[in-house]
Coordinates of C-alpha atoms and ligand atoms in Angstrom, one line a residue:
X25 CA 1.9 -18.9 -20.5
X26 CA -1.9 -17.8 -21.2
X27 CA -4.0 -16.0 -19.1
X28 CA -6.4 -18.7 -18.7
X29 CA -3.6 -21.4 -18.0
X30 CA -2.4 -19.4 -14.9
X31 CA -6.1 -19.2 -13.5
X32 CA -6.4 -22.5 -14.1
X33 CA -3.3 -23.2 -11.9
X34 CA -5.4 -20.7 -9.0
X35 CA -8.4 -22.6 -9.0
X36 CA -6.8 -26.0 -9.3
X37 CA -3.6 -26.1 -6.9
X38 CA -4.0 -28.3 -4.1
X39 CA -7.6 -29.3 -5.2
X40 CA -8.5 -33.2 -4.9
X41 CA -4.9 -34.1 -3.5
X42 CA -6.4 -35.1 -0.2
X43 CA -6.1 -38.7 0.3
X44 CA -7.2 -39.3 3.7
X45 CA -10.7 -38.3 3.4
X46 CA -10.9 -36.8 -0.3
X47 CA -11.6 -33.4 0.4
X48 CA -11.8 -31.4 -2.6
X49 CA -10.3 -28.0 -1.0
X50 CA -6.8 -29.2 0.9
X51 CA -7.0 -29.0 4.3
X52 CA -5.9 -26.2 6.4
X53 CA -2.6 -28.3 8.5
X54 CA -2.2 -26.1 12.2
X55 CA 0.3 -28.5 13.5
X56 CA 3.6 -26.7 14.3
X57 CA 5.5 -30.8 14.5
X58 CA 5.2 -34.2 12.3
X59 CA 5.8 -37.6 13.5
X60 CA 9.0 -39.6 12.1
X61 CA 8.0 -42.6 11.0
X62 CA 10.9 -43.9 12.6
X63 CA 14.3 -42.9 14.3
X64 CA 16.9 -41.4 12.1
X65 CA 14.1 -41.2 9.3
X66 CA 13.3 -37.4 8.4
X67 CA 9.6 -36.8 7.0
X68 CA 9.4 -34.3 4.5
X69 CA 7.5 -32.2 7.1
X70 CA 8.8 -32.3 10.4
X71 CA 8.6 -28.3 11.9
X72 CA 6.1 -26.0 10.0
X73 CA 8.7 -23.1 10.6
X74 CA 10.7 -25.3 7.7
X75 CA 8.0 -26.6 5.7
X76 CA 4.1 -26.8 5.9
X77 CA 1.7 -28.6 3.5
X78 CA -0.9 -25.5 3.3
X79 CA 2.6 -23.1 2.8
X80 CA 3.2 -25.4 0.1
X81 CA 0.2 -25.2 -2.0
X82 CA 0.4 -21.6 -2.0
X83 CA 4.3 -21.8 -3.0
X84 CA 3.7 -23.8 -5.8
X85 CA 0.7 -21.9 -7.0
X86 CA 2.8 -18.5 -6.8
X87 CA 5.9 -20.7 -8.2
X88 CA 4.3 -22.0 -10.8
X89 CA 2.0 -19.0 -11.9
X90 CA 5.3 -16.4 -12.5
X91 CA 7.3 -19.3 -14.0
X92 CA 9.5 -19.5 -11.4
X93 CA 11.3 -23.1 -10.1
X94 CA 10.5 -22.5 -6.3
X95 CA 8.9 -20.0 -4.2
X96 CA 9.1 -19.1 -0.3
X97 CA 5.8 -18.2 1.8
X98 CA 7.2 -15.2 4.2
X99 CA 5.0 -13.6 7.2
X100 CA 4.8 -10.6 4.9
X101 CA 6.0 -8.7 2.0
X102 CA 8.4 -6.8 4.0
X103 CA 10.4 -10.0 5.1
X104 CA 10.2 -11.3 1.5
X105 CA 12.4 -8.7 0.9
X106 CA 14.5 -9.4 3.9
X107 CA 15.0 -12.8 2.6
X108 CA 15.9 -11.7 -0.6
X109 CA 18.9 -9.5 1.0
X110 CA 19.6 -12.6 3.4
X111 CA 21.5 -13.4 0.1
X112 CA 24.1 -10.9 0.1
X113 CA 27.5 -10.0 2.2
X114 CA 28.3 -7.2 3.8
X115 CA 30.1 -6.1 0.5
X116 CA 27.8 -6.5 -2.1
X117 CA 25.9 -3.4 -3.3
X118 CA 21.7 -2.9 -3.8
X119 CA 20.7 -0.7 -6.3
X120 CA 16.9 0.4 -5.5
X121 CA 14.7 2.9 -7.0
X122 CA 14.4 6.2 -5.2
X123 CA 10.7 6.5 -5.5
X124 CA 10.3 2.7 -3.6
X125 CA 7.8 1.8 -1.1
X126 CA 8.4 3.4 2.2
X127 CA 8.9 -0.1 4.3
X128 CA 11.3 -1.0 1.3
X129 CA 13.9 2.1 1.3
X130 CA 13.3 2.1 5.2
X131 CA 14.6 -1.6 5.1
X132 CA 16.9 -1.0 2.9
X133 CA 18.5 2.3 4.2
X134 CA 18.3 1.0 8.1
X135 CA 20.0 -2.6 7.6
X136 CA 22.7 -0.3 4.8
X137 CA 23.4 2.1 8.5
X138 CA 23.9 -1.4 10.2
X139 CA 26.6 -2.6 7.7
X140 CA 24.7 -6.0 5.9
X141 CA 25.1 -4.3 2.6
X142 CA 25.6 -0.9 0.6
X143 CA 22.4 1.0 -1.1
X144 CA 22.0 3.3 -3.7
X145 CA 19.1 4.5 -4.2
X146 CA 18.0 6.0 -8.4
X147 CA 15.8 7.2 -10.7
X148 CA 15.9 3.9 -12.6
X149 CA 14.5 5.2 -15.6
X150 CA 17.9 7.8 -16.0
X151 CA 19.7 5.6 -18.2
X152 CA 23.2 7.7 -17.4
X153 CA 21.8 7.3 -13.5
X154 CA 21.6 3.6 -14.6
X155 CA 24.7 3.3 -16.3
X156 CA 26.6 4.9 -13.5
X157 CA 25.1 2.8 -10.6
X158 CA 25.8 -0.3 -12.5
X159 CA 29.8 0.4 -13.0
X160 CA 29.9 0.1 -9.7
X161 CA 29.2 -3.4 -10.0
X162 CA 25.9 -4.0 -7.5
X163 CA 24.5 -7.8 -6.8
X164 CA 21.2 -7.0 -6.6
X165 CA 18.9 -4.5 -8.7
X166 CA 15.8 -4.1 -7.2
X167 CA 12.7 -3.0 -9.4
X168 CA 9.6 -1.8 -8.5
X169 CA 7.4 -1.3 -11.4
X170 CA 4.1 -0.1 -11.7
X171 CA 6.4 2.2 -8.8
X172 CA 4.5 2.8 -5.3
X173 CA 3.2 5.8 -5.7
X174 CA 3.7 7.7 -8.5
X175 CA 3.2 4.2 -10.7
X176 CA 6.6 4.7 -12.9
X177 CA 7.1 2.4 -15.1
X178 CA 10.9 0.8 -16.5
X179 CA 11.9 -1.5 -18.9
X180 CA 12.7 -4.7 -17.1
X181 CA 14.4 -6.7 -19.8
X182 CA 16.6 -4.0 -20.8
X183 CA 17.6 -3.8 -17.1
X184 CA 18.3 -7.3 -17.1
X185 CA 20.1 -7.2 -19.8
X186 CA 22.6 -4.5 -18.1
X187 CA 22.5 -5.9 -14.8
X188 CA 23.3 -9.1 -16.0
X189 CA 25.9 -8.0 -17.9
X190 CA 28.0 -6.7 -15.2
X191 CA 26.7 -10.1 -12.7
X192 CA 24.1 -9.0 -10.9
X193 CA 20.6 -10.4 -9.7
X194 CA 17.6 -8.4 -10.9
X195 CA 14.5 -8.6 -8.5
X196 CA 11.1 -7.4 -9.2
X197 CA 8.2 -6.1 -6.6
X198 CA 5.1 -7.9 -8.4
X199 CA 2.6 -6.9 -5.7
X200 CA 1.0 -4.3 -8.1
X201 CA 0.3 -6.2 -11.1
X202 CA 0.4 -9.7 -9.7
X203 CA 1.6 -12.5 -12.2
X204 CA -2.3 -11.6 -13.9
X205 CA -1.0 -8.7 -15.2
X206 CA 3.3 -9.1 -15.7
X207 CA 5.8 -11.5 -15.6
X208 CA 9.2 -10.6 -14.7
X209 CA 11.0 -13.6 -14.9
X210 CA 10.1 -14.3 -18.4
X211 CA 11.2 -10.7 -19.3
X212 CA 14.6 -12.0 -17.4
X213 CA 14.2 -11.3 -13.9
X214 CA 16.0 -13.5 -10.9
X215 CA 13.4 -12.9 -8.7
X216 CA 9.9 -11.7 -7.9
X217 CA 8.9 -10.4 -5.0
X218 CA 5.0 -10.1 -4.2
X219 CA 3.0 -8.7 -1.0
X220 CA 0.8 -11.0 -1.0
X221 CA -1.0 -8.8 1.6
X222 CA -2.1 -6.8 -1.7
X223 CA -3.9 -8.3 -4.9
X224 CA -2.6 -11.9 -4.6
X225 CA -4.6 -12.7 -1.1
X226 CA -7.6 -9.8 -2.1
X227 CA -9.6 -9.5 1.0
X228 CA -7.4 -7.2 3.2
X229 CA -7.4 -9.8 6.0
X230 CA -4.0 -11.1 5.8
X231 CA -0.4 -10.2 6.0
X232 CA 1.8 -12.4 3.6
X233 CA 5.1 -11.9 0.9
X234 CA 6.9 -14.0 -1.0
X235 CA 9.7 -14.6 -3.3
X236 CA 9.9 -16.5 -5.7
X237 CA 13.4 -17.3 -7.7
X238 CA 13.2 -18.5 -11.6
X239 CA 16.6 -20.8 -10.7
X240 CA 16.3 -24.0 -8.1
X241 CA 19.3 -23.8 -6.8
X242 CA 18.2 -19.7 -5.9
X243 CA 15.2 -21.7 -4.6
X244 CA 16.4 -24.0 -2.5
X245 CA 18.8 -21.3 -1.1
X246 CA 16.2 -19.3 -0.3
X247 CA 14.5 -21.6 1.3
X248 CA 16.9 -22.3 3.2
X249 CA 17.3 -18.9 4.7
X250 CA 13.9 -18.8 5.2
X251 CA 13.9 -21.5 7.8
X252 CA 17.4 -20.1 9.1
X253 CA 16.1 -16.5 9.7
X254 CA 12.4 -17.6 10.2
X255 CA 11.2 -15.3 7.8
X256 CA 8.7 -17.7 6.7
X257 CA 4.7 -17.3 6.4
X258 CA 2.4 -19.1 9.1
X259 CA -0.4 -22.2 7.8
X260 CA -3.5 -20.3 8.3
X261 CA -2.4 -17.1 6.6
X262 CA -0.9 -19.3 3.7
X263 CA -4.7 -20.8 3.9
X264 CA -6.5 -17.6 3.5
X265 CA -4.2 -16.3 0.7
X266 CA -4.6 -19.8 -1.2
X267 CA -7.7 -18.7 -1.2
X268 CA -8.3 -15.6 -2.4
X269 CA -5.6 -17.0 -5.3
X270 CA -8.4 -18.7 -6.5
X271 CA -10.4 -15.9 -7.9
X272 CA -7.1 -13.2 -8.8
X273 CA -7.3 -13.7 -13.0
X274 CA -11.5 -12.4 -12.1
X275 CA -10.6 -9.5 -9.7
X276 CA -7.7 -8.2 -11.0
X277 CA -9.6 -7.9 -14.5
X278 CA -12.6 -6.3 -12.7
X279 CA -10.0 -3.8 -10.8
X280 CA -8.5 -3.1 -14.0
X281 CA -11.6 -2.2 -15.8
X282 CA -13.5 -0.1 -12.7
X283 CA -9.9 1.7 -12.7
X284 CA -10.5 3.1 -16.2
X285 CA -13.8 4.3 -15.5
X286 CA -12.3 6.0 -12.4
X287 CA -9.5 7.4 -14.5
X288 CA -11.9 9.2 -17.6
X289 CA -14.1 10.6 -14.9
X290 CA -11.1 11.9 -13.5
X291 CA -9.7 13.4 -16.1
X292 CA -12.7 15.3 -16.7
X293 CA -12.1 17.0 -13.0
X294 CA -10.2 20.6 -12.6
X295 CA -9.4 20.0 -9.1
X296 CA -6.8 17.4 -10.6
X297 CA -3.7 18.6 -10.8
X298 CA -1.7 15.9 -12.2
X299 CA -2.5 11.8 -12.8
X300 CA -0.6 9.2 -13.0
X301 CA -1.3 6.0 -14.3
X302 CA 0.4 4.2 -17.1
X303 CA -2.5 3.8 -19.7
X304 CA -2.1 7.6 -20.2
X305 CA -0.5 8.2 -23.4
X306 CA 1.5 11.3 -21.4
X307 CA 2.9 9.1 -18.8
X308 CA 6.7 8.5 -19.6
X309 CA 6.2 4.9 -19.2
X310 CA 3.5 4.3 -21.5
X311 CA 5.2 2.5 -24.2
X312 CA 6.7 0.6 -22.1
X313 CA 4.0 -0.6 -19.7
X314 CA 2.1 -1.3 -23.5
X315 CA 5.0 -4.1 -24.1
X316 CA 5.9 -5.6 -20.7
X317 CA 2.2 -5.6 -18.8
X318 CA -0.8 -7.3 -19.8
X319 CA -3.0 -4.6 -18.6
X320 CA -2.9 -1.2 -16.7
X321 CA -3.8 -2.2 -13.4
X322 CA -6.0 -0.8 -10.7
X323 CA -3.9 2.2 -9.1
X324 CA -3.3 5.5 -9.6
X325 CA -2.1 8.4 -8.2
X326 CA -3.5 11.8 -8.4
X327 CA -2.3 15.6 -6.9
X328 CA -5.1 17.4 -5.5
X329 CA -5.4 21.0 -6.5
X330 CA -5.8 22.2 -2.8
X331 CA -4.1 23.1 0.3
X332 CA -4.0 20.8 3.0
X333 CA -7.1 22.1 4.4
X334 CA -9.0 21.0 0.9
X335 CA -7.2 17.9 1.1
X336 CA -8.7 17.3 4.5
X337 CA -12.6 18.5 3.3
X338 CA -11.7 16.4 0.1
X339 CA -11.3 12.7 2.0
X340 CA -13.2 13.5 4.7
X341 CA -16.2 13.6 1.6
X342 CA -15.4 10.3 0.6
X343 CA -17.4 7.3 1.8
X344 CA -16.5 4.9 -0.6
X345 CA -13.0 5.3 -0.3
X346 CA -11.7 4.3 3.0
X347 CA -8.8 6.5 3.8
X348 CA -6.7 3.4 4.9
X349 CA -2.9 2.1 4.0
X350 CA -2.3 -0.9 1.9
X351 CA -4.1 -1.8 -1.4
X352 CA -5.7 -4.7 -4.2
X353 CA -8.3 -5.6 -1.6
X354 CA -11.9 -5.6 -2.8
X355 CA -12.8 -2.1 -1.2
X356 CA -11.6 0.6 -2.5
X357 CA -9.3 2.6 -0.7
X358 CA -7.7 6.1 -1.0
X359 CA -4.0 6.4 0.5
X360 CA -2.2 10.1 1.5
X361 CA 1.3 8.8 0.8
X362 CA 3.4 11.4 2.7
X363 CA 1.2 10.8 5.7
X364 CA 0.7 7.0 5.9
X365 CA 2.7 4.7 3.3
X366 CA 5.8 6.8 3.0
X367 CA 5.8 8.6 6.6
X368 CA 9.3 6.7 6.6
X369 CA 10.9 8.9 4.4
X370 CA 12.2 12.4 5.2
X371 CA 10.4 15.3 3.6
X372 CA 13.7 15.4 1.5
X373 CA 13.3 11.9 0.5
X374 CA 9.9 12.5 -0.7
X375 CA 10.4 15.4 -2.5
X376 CA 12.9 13.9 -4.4
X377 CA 10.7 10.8 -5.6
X378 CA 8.5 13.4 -6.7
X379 CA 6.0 13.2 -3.4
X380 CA 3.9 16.0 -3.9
X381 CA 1.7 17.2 -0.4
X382 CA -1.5 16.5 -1.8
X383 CA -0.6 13.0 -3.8
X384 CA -3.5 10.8 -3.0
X385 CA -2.9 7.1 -4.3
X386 CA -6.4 5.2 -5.5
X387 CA -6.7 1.6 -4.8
X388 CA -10.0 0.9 -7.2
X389 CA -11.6 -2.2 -5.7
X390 CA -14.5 -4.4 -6.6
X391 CA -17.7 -2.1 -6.2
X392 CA -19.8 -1.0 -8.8
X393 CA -17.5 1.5 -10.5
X394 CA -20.1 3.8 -11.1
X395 CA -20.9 4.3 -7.4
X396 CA -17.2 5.0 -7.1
X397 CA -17.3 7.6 -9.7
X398 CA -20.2 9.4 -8.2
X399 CA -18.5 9.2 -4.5
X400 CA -15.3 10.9 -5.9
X401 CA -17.7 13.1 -7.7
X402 CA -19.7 14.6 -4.3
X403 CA -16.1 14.9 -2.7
X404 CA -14.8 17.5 -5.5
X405 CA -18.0 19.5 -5.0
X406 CA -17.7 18.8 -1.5
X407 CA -14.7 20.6 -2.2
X408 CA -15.8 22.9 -4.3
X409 CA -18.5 24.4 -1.8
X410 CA -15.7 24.5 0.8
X411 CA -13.3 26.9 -1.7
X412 CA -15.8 28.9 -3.0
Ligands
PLP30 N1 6.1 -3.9 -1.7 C1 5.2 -3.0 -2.1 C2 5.1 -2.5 -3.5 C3 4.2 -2.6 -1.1 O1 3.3 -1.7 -1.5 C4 4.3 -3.1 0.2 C5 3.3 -2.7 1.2 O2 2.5 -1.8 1.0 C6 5.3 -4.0 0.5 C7 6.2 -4.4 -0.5 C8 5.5 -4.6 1.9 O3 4.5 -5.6 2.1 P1 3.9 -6.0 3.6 O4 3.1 -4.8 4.0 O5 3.0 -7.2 3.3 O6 5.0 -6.3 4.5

């Protein structure tokens, strides 16, 4: 599918369908109950916690922009993923990467304590690390790639590929790419996963997830569960995302652009330790993100050549960066992992996903980019001064 074709499918869901009083944008539908039009006759809405017509414009946008057959609306990207694992018995095994979002191995770790399932969680892109997780015969292989937030990158068709092989369901976290910029179930994936709190919805002022499953019988089982568990996403918050849908293909090009500009000034910058983001021809997922993404995205991650006190002077200099969790919203936003998004994991944890203490995650939004440049620029000579 071409770019254009799935921003046609953003703008164009939903639009003119309204047949009571032709409104070109669909109506936002609050009620929680539908009438039956007559005893023992089930309308296709009849609780919103089930089904909702606003929830169902945005599924079938989502659905129908990753080439999936069905999607679910959740309350957010957290209890997308506790849908997804709604699937499995108390036998079945998840393999997850160890570098995951916080929430995710949190999730994952606390419901593995509890009995629903076993974890594992592995440097994905060890292929022995692979090889030997997958012997062991898991259900579901979850993948996060660009990784949150070190941005690593693996080969999702070659895991597919080996996952399949020994019967298991591959999942992909979307939310830091969106379907703009990578499709995982054309590259083989089960499912994809989004927080559509992120890039999808765009305007930081609304908490959704999804899934969305490439099979309908996946779909309709998912749906399902949804209902069962009430896992699923409210009619105004559907609304809002629907909405800022409409305009992803634009911003996530625009993100993806004002990230590169950030990146070369960064790379000019001795206070910077380390970078990571995937367009570098050092990162080890480079060649990789070159044949499986449509374009770079607009994170990255950076280590801070300072002690915490310079990390401290550092984002306490920046005024264009709101020191804030969550990302893809149009303001840009600068993220210390350890301390907000990944808090959840022990030190241990952390250091083993390759957390350093300064790490400091960028989430480039929509200003001009050469403001940003200029506001990271004061805060290294903020810095600077403060060192010297
Ligand atoms: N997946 C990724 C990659 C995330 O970054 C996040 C949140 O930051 C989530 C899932 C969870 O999403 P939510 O905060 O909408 O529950």
């Amino acid at each position: 599918m071409s770019d254009s074709k799935r921003d046609t499918i953003a703008v164009r869901t939903g639009i003119a369908t309204d047949t009571q009083h032709q409104a070109v944008v669909p109506p936002l539908y609050l009620s929680t109950n539908y009438t039956f039009p007559e005893f023992g006759s089930v309308p296709k809405y009849d609780y919103a916690r089930g089904g909702n017509p606003t929830r169902t414009h945005l599924e079938t946008a989502l659905a129908e922009m990753e080439g999936g057959a069905g999607a679910v609306v959740t309350s957010c990207g957290m209890s997308a993923i506790n849908l997804l694992v709604s699937l499995l018995d108390s036998d079945d095994l998840i393999i997850a990467p160890h570098d995951c979002y916080g929430g995710t191995y949190r999730l994952f770790d606390s419901r593995a304590k509890k009995g629903a399932f076993s974890v594992e969680f592995i440097d994905q892109s060890d292929a022995d690390a692979l090889s030997t997780a997958l012997a062991r015969k898991p259900k579901l292989i979850l993948i996060e790639t660009p990784s949150n937030p070190l941005l690593r990158v693996v080969d999702i068709a070659d895991i597919c590929e080996k996952a399949h092989k020994v019967g298991a369901w591959v999942a992909v976290d979307n939310t830091f790419l969106s379907p703009v910029l990578q499709q995982p179930l054309a590259l083989g994936a089960d499912f994809v996963i989004h927080s559509t709190t992120k890039y999808i919805n765009g305007h930081s002022d609304s908490v959704g997830g999804a899934v969305i499953a490439r099979d309908a019988e996946l779909a309709e089982n998912l749906a399902w569960w949804g209902n069962c568990i009430g896992a699923t996403g409210n009619a105004f918050d559907s609304y809002m995302t629907l909405r800022g849908l409409r305009t992803l293909g634009a911003r996530m090009r625009q993100h993806e652009q004002s990230a590169a500009q950030v990146l070369e000034y960064l790379l000019t910058e001795s206070a910077v330790r380390k970078i990571f983001h995937p367009s570098l021809k050092e990162h080890p997922g480079h060649e990789i993100a070159l044949k499986q993404q449509a374009g770079f995205g607009g994170m990255l991650s950076f280590e801070l050549d300072a002690d915490l006190e310079g990390l401290k002077t550092f984002l306490g200099a920046l005024k264009l960066f709101s020191l804030a969790e969550s990302l893809g919203g149009v303001e840009s936003l600068v993220t210390h992992p350890g301390s907000m998004t990944h808090r959840a994991m022990s030190d241990e944890a952390q250091a083993e996903a390759g957390l350093a203490p300064t790490l400091l995650r960028l989430s480039v939004g929509l200003e001009d980019p050469q403001d940003l440049v200029a506001d990271l620029q004061h805060a290294f000579r903020t810095l600077e001064e403060a060192t010297s």
